[in-house]
mmCIF file of N, CA and C in Angstrom:
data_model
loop_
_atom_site.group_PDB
_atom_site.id
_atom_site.type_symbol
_atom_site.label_atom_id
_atom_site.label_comp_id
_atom_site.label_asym_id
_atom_site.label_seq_id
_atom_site.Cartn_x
_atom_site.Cartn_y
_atom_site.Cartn_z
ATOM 1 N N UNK A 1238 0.837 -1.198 0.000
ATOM 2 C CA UNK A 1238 0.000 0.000 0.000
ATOM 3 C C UNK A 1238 0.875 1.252 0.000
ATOM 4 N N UNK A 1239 -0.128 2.384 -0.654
ATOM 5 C CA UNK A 1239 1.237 3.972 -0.556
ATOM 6 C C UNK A 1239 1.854 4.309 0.904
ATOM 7 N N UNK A 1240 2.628 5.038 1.108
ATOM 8 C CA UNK A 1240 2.745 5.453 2.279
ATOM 9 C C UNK A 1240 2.896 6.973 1.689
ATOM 10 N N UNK A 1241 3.385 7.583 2.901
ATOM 11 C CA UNK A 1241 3.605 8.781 2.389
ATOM 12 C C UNK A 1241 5.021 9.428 2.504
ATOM 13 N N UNK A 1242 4.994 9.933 0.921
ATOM 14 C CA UNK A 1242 6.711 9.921 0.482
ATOM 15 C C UNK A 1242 6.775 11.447 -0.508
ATOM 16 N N UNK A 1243 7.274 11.809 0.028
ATOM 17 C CA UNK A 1243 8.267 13.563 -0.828
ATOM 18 C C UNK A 1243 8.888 13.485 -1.570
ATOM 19 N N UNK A 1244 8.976 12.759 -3.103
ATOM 20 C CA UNK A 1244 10.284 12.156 -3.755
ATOM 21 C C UNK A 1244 10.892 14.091 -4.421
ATOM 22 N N UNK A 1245 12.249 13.587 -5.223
ATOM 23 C CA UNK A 1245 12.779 14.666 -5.301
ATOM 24 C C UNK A 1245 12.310 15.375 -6.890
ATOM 25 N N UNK A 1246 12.190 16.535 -6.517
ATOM 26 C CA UNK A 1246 11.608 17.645 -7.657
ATOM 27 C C UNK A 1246 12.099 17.119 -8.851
ATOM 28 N N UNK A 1247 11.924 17.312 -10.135
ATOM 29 C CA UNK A 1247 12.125 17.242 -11.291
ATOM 30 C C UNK A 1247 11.750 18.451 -12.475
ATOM 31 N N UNK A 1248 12.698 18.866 -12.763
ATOM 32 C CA UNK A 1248 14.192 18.586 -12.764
ATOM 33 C C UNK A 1248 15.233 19.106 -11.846
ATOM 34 N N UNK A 1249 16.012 18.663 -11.365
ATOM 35 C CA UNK A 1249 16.958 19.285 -10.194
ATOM 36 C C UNK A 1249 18.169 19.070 -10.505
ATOM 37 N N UNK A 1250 18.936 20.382 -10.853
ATOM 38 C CA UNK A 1250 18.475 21.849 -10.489
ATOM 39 C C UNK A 1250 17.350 22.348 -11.237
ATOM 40 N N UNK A 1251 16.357 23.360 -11.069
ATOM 41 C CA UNK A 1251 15.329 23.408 -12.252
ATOM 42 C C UNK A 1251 15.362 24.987 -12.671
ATOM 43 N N UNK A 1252 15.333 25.190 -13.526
ATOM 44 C CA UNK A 1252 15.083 27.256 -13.983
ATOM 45 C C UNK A 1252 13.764 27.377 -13.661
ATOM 46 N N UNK A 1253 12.896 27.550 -13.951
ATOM 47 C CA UNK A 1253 11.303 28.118 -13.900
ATOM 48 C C UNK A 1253 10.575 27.168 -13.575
ATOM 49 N N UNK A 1254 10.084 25.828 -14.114
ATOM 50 C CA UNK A 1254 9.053 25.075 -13.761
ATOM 51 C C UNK A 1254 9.815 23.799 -13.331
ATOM 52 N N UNK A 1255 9.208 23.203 -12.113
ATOM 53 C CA UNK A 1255 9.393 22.571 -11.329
ATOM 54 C C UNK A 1255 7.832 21.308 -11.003
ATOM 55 N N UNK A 1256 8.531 20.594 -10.683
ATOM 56 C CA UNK A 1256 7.169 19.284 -10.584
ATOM 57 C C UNK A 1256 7.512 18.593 -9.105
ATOM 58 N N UNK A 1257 7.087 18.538 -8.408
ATOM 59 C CA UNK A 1257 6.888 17.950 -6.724
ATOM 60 C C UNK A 1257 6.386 16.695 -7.273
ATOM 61 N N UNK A 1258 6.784 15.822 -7.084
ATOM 62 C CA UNK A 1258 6.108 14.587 -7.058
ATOM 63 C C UNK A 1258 5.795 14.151 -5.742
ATOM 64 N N UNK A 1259 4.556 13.110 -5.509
ATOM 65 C CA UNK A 1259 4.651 12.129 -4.383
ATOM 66 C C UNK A 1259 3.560 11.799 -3.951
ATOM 67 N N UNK A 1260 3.713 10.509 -2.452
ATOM 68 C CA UNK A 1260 3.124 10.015 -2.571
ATOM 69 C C UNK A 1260 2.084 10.048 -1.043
ATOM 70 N N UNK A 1261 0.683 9.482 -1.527
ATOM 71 C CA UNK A 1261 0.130 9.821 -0.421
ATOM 72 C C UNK A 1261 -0.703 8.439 -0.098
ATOM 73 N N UNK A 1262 -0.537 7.950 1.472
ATOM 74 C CA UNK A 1262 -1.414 6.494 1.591
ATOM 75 C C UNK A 1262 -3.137 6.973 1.726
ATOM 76 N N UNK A 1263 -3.548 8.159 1.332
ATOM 77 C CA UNK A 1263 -5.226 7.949 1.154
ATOM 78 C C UNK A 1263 -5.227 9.609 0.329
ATOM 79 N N UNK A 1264 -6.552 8.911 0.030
ATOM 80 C CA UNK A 1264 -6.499 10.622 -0.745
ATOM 81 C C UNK A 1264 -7.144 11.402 0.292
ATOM 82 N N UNK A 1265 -6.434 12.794 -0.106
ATOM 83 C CA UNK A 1265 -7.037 13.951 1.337
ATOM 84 C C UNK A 1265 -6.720 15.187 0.323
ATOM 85 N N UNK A 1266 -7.202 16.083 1.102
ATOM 86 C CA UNK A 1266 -6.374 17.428 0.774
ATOM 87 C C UNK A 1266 -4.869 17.525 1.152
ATOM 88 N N UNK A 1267 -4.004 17.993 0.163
ATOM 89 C CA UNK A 1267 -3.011 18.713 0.599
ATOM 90 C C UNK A 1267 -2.299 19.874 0.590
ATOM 91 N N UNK A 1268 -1.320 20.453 0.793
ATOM 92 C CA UNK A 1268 -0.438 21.537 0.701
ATOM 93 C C UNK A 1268 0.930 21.568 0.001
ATOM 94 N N UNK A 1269 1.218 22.037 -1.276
ATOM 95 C CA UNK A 1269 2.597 21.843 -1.540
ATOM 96 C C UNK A 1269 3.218 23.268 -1.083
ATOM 97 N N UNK A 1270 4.129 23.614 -0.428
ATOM 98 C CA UNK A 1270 4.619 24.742 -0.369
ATOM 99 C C UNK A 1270 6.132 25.137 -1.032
ATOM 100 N N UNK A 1271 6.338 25.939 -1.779
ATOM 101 C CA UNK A 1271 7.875 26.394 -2.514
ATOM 102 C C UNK A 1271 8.149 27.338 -1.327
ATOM 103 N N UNK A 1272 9.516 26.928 -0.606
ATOM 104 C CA UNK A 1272 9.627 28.341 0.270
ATOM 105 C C UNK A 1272 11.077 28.855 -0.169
ATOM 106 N N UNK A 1273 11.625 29.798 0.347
ATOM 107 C CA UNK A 1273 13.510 30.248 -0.330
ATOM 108 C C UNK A 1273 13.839 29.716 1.299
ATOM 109 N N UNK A 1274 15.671 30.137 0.500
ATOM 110 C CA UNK A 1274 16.118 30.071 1.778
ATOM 111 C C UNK A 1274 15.767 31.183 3.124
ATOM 112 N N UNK A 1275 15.192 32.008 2.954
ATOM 113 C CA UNK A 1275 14.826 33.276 3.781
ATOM 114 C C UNK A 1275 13.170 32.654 4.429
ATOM 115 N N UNK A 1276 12.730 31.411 4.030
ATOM 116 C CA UNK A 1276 11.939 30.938 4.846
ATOM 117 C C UNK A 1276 10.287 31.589 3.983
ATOM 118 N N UNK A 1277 10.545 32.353 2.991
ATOM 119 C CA UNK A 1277 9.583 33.098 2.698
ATOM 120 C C UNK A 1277 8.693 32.232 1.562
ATOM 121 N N UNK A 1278 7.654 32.226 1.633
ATOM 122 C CA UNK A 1278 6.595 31.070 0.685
ATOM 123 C C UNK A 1278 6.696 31.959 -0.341
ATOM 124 N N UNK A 1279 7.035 31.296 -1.609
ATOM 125 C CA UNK A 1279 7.483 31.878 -3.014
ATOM 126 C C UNK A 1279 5.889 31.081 -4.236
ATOM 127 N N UNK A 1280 5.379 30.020 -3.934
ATOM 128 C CA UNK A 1280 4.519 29.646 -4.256
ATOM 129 C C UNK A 1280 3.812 28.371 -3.704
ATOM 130 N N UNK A 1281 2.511 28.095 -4.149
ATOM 131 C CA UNK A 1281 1.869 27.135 -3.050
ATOM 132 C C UNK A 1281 0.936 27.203 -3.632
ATOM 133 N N UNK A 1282 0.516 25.601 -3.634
ATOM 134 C CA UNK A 1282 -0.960 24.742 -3.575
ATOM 135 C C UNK A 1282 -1.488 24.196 -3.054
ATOM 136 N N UNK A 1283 -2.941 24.259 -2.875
ATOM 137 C CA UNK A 1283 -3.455 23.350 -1.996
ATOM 138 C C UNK A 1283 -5.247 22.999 -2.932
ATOM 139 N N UNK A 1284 -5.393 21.933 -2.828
ATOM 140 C CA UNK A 1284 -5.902 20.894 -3.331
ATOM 141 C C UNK A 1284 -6.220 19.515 -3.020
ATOM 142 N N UNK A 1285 -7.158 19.016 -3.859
ATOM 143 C CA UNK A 1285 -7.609 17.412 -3.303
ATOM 144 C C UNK A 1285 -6.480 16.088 -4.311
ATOM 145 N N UNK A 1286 -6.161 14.940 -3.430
ATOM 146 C CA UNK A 1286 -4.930 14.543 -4.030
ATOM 147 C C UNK A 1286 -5.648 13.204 -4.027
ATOM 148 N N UNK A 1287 -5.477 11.963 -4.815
ATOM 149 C CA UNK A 1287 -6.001 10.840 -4.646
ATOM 150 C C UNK A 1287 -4.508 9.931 -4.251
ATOM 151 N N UNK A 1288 -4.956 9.070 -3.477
ATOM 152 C CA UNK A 1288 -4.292 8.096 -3.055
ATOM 153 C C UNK A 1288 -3.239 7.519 -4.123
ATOM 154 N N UNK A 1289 -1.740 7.451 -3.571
ATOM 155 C CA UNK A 1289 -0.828 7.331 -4.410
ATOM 156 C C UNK A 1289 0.269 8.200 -5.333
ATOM 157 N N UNK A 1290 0.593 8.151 -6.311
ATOM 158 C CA UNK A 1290 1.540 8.817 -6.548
ATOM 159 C C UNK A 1290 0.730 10.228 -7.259
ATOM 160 N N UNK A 1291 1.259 11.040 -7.185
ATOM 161 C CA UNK A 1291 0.654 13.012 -7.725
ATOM 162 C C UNK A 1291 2.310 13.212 -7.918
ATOM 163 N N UNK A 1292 1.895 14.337 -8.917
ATOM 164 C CA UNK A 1292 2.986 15.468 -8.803
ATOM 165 C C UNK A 1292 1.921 16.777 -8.993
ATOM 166 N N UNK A 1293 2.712 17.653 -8.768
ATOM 167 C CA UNK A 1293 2.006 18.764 -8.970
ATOM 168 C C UNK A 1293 3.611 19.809 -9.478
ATOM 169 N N UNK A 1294 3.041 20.849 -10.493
ATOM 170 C CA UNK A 1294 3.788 21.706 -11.562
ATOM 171 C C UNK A 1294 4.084 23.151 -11.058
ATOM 172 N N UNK A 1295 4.808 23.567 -10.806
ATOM 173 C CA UNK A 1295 4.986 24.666 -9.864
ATOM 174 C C UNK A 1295 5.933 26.111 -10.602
ATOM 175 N N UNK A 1296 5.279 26.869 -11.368
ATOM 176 C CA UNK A 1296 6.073 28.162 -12.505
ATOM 177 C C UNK A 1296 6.401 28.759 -11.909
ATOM 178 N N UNK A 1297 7.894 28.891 -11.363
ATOM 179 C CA UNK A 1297 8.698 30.406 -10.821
ATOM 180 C C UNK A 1297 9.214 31.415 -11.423
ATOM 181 N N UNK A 1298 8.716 31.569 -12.488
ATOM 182 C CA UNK A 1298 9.023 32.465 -13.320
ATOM 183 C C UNK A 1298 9.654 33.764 -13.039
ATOM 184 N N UNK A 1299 8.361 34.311 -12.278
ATOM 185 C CA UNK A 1299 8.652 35.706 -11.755
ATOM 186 C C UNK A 1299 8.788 35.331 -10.515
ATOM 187 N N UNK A 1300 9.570 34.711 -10.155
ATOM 188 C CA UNK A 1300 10.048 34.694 -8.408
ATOM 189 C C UNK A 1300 11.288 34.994 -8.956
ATOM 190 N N UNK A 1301 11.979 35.898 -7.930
ATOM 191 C CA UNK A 1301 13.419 36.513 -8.227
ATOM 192 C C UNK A 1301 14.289 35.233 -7.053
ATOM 193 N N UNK A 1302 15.597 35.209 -7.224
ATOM 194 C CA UNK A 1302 16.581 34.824 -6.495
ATOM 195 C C UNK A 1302 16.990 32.852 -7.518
ATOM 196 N N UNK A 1303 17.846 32.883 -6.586
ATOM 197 C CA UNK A 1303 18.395 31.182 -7.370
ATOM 198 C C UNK A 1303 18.835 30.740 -5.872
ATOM 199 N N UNK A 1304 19.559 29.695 -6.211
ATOM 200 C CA UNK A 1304 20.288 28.911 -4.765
ATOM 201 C C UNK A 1304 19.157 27.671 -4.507
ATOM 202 N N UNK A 1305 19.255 27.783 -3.057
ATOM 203 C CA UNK A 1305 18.497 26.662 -2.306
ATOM 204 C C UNK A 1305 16.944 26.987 -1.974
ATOM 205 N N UNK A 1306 16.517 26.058 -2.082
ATOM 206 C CA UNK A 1306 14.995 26.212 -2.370
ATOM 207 C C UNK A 1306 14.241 24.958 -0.966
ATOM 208 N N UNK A 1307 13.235 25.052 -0.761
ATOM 209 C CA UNK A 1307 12.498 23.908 -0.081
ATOM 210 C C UNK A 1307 11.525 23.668 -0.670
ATOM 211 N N UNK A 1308 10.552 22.265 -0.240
ATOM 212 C CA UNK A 1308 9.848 22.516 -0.729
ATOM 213 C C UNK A 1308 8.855 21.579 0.276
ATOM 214 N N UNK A 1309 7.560 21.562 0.855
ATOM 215 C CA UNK A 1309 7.067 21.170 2.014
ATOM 216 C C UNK A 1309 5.616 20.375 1.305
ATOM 217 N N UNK A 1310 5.363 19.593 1.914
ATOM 218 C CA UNK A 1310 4.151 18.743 1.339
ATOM 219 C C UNK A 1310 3.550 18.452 2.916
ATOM 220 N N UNK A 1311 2.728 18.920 3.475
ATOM 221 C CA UNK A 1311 1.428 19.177 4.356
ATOM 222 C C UNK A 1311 0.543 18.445 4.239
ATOM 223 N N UNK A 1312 0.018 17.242 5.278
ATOM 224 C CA UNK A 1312 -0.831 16.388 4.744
ATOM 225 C C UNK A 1312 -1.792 16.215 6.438
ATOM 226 N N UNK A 1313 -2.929 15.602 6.128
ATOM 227 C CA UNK A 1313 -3.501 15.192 7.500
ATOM 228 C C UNK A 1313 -2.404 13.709 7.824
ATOM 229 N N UNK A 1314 -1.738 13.561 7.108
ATOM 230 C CA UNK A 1314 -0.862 11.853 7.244
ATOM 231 C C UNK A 1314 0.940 12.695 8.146
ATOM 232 N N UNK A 1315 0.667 13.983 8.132
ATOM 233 C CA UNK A 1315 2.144 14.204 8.175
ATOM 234 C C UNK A 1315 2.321 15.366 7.553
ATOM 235 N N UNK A 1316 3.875 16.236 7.494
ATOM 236 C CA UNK A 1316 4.349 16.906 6.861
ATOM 237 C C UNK A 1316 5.942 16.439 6.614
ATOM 238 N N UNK A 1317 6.123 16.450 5.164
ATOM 239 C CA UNK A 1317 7.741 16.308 4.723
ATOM 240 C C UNK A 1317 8.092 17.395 4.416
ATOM 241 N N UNK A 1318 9.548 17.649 4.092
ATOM 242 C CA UNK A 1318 10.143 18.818 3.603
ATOM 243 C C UNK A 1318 11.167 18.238 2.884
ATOM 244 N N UNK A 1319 11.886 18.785 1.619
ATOM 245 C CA UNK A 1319 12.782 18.722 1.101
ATOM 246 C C UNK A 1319 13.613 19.668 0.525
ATOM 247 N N UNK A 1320 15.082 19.586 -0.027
ATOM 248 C CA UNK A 1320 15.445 20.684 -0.364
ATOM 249 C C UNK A 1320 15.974 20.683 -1.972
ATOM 250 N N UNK A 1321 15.553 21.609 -2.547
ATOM 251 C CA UNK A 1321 15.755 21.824 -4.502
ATOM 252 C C UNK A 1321 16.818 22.984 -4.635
ATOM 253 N N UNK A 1322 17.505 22.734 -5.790
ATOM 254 C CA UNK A 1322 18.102 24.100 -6.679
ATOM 255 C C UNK A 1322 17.768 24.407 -7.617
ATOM 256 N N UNK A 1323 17.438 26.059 -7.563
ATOM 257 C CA UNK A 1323 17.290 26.715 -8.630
ATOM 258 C C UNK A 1323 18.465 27.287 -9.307
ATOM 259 N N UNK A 1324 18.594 27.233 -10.618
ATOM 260 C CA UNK A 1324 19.314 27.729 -11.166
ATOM 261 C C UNK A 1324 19.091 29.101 -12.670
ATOM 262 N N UNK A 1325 19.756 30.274 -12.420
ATOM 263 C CA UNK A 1325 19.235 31.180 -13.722
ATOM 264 C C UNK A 1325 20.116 31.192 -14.727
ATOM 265 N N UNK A 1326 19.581 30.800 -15.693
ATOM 266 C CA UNK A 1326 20.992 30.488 -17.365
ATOM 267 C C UNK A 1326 21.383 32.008 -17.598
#
C-alpha cells in the first residue's frame, strides 16, 4: 500500500518550472509549499490529491533569487520537507 513519500523535484536543479512529485497512503487534501532560503513562501498549492503517486507543476518564473529552495508537502498523514536548486541560465 502507498505510504507517504516527498520524492525529489524534477528537474533538479530546475530554472522556472518545477514538478513535486509524491506520494500519499489515502487521498485527502493537501499543501505543496515552494519556500527560499529566507523561509519566505514563493509559491503554493493546496488541493484534493487521490491516493498514491501526484505530482504537482509549480512556474517560478517571476520569483526573483536562485540557490536553495524547499519545498514542504502538508498532509492530515504528516508533513515532509525537502530541499531543490534553482538555477538562472
Amino acid at each position: 500500500s502507498a505510504r507517504l513519500e516527498l520524492l525529489q523535484n524534477k528537474p533538479n536543479p530546475f530554472h522556472d518550472q518545477v514538478v513535486v512529485p509524491f506520494s500519499l497512503p489515502g487521498s485527502c487534501t493537501a499543501q505543496i509549499r515552494v519556500i527560499d532560503a529566507n523561509g519566505r513562501t514563493v509559491a503554493e498549492y493546496k488541493g484534493w490529491f487521490k491516493e498514491g503517486y501526484n505530482e504537482q507543476q509549480f512556474d517560478l518564473e517571476n520569483n526573483a533569487g536562485e540557490g536553495v529552495f524547499y519545498y514542504e508537502l502538508v498532509t492530515p498523514y504528516g508533513t515532509l520537507a525537502r530541499k531543490m536548486v534553482r538555477i538562472k541560465f
